[in-house]
């Protein structure tokens, strides 16, 4: 048993200092990634290379950190983000068919962005509005009961117009 707890604290303090430095760098990195994504809409590879040099963090580590968080994207995204809920209630009420229609109408697959970068189409887990299934979102706006030809057509138009009413 160490008779002098101060020595122990010094040891831990040294490790703590290293951890703090690493944590500090990680904090700066995440902040920088947010700023880059806000400016570009995604994380361009050449910008990440520059960031790696500036922060003296290996590029692989930057990709590792950025990949961990779903909010970061490595490919350009559309002006609008459309997400079709693939939670159970929505799936049962036709989410798969709705996605297929959107893929066909906008010439993209799920996870892709239209050629004109107007829209990115994605799927998402339950968004918490199961009573309105099938549900999708256009950016942060929830659109419910997208079922039946007429309603789906309205939804397609809403994506084009940006009107979620
Ligand atoms: S399953 Fe789609 S909102 Fe819950």
Short mmCIF file of C-alpha atoms and ligand atoms in Angstrom, two decimals:
data_model
loop_
_atom_site.label_atom_id
_atom_site.label_comp_id
_atom_site.label_asym_id
_atom_site.label_seq_id
_atom_site.Cartn_x
_atom_site.Cartn_y
_atom_site.Cartn_z
CA UNK A 1 0.00 0.00 0.00
CA UNK A 2 1.32 3.43 -0.91
CA UNK A 3 1.97 5.49 2.19
CA UNK A 4 1.99 8.67 0.20
CA UNK A 5 -1.23 9.11 -1.77
CA UNK A 6 0.18 12.29 -3.31
CA UNK A 7 2.58 10.20 -5.44
CA UNK A 8 -0.30 8.09 -6.66
CA UNK A 9 -2.26 11.19 -7.61
CA UNK A 10 0.79 12.49 -9.43
CA UNK A 11 0.93 9.29 -11.49
CA UNK A 12 -2.75 9.44 -12.24
CA UNK A 13 -2.38 13.13 -12.86
CA UNK A 14 0.16 12.46 -15.60
CA UNK A 15 -2.14 9.94 -17.28
CA UNK A 16 -5.03 12.28 -16.72
CA UNK A 17 -3.10 15.03 -18.47
CA UNK A 18 -2.56 12.81 -21.51
CA UNK A 19 -6.22 11.81 -21.57
CA UNK A 20 -7.27 15.38 -21.21
CA UNK A 21 -5.07 16.32 -24.15
CA UNK A 22 -6.58 13.55 -26.27
CA UNK A 23 -10.09 14.48 -25.19
CA UNK A 24 -9.37 18.12 -25.92
CA UNK A 25 -8.21 17.21 -29.43
CA UNK A 26 -11.28 15.07 -29.96
CA UNK A 27 -13.51 17.93 -28.85
CA UNK A 28 -11.79 20.28 -31.26
CA UNK A 29 -12.04 17.69 -34.00
CA UNK A 30 -15.78 17.20 -33.56
CA UNK A 31 -16.31 20.94 -33.48
CA UNK A 32 -14.27 21.29 -36.69
CA UNK A 33 -16.21 18.46 -38.37
CA UNK A 34 -19.49 20.23 -37.54
CA UNK A 35 -18.18 23.47 -39.01
CA UNK A 36 -16.94 21.73 -42.18
CA UNK A 37 -20.23 19.94 -42.67
CA UNK A 38 -22.20 23.12 -42.08
CA UNK A 39 -20.18 24.92 -44.71
CA UNK A 40 -20.15 22.15 -47.32
CA UNK A 41 -23.20 20.06 -46.49
CA UNK A 42 -20.87 17.08 -46.01
CA UNK A 43 -17.24 16.28 -45.17
CA UNK A 44 -15.17 16.62 -48.35
CA UNK A 45 -12.08 14.37 -48.40
CA UNK A 46 -9.63 17.13 -49.33
CA UNK A 47 -10.85 19.30 -46.44
CA UNK A 48 -10.41 16.38 -44.03
CA UNK A 49 -6.84 15.94 -45.27
CA UNK A 50 -6.11 19.59 -44.51
CA UNK A 51 -7.76 19.23 -41.11
CA UNK A 52 -5.56 16.20 -40.42
CA UNK A 53 -2.44 18.25 -41.05
CA UNK A 54 -3.65 21.27 -39.09
CA UNK A 55 -4.68 19.29 -36.02
CA UNK A 56 -1.87 16.76 -36.34
CA UNK A 57 -4.38 13.93 -36.15
CA UNK A 58 -3.98 10.96 -38.53
CA UNK A 59 -6.55 11.03 -41.33
CA UNK A 60 -7.63 7.48 -40.43
CA UNK A 61 -8.46 8.66 -36.90
CA UNK A 62 -10.53 11.53 -38.29
CA UNK A 63 -12.51 9.13 -40.47
CA UNK A 64 -12.88 6.78 -37.54
CA UNK A 65 -14.35 9.51 -35.32
CA UNK A 66 -16.55 10.97 -38.06
CA UNK A 67 -17.88 7.52 -39.04
CA UNK A 68 -18.92 6.88 -35.46
CA UNK A 69 -21.49 9.69 -35.57
CA UNK A 70 -24.47 9.29 -37.89
CA UNK A 71 -24.78 13.04 -38.28
CA UNK A 72 -21.64 13.25 -40.42
CA UNK A 73 -21.78 12.51 -44.13
CA UNK A 74 -19.00 11.82 -46.58
CA UNK A 75 -20.96 12.42 -49.76
CA UNK A 76 -22.80 15.54 -50.92
CA UNK A 77 -26.40 15.64 -49.75
CA UNK A 78 -29.49 17.22 -51.22
CA UNK A 79 -31.08 20.53 -50.22
CA UNK A 80 -33.98 18.50 -48.87
CA UNK A 81 -33.59 15.31 -46.87
CA UNK A 82 -36.51 12.94 -47.28
CA UNK A 83 -36.69 10.01 -44.89
CA UNK A 84 -39.16 7.18 -45.21
CA UNK A 85 -39.88 5.60 -41.86
CA UNK A 86 -39.10 1.91 -41.91
CA UNK A 87 -40.25 1.23 -38.37
CA UNK A 88 -42.61 -1.69 -37.92
CA UNK A 89 -45.90 0.22 -38.03
CA UNK A 90 -44.90 2.12 -41.16
CA UNK A 91 -43.41 -0.94 -42.80
CA UNK A 92 -46.62 -2.89 -42.27
CA UNK A 93 -48.66 -0.03 -43.73
CA UNK A 94 -46.67 0.28 -46.94
CA UNK A 95 -43.34 2.04 -46.31
CA UNK A 96 -41.51 -0.34 -48.63
CA UNK A 97 -43.91 0.41 -51.49
CA UNK A 98 -43.72 4.13 -50.76
CA UNK A 99 -39.93 4.03 -50.89
CA UNK A 100 -40.04 2.15 -54.20
CA UNK A 101 -42.34 4.81 -55.67
CA UNK A 102 -40.09 7.63 -54.48
CA UNK A 103 -37.01 5.86 -55.84
CA UNK A 104 -38.69 5.53 -59.20
CA UNK A 105 -40.09 9.06 -59.32
CA UNK A 106 -36.85 10.76 -58.28
CA UNK A 107 -34.45 8.34 -59.99
CA UNK A 108 -32.49 7.58 -56.84
CA UNK A 109 -32.02 4.63 -54.53
CA UNK A 110 -32.31 4.94 -50.78
CA UNK A 111 -29.18 6.63 -49.47
CA UNK A 112 -28.61 8.54 -52.71
CA UNK A 113 -28.96 12.16 -53.76
CA UNK A 114 -30.65 13.31 -56.95
CA UNK A 115 -28.35 14.45 -59.75
CA UNK A 116 -29.43 18.08 -59.26
CA UNK A 117 -28.77 17.73 -55.50
CA UNK A 118 -32.32 18.81 -54.76
CA UNK A 119 -33.07 15.82 -52.54
CA UNK A 120 -31.48 12.97 -50.62
CA UNK A 121 -33.66 9.94 -50.01
CA UNK A 122 -33.12 7.82 -46.92
CA UNK A 123 -34.90 5.45 -44.60
CA UNK A 124 -35.13 5.94 -40.86
CA UNK A 125 -36.24 3.98 -37.81
CA UNK A 126 -39.49 4.83 -36.02
CA UNK A 127 -39.93 8.59 -35.77
CA UNK A 128 -42.51 8.28 -33.01
CA UNK A 129 -45.69 8.96 -34.97
CA UNK A 130 -46.80 5.37 -35.51
CA UNK A 131 -50.48 6.37 -35.34
CA UNK A 132 -49.95 8.26 -38.59
CA UNK A 133 -48.21 5.39 -40.39
CA UNK A 134 -46.89 5.31 -42.99
CA UNK A 135 -44.83 8.35 -42.11
CA UNK A 136 -41.99 10.21 -43.80
CA UNK A 137 -40.13 13.38 -43.10
CA UNK A 138 -39.08 16.23 -45.35
CA UNK A 139 -36.21 17.78 -43.44
CA UNK A 140 -37.69 18.00 -39.94
CA UNK A 141 -41.34 18.10 -40.99
CA UNK A 142 -43.30 14.92 -40.37
CA UNK A 143 -45.81 13.89 -43.03
CA UNK A 144 -48.24 11.15 -42.08
CA UNK A 145 -50.70 8.77 -43.68
CA UNK A 146 -48.92 8.65 -47.00
CA UNK A 147 -51.03 5.83 -48.30
CA UNK A 148 -53.12 5.53 -51.43
CA UNK A 149 -52.42 6.92 -54.87
CA UNK A 150 -53.72 10.45 -54.23
CA UNK A 151 -51.91 10.94 -50.94
CA UNK A 152 -48.64 9.58 -52.34
CA UNK A 153 -48.96 11.93 -55.30
CA UNK A 154 -49.45 14.84 -52.86
CA UNK A 155 -46.34 13.75 -51.03
CA UNK A 156 -44.28 13.58 -54.22
CA UNK A 157 -45.49 17.08 -55.05
CA UNK A 158 -44.69 18.27 -51.52
CA UNK A 159 -41.11 17.06 -51.96
CA UNK A 160 -40.86 18.96 -55.22
CA UNK A 161 -42.48 22.10 -53.83
CA UNK A 162 -41.18 21.98 -50.28
CA UNK A 163 -44.75 22.19 -49.01
CA UNK A 164 -45.52 19.58 -46.37
CA UNK A 165 -49.14 20.53 -45.75
S1 LIG B 1 -42.98 3.05 -37.18
FE1 LIG B 1 -43.03 4.82 -38.40
S2 LIG B 1 -43.48 6.35 -36.95
FE2 LIG B 1 -43.30 4.60 -35.74
#
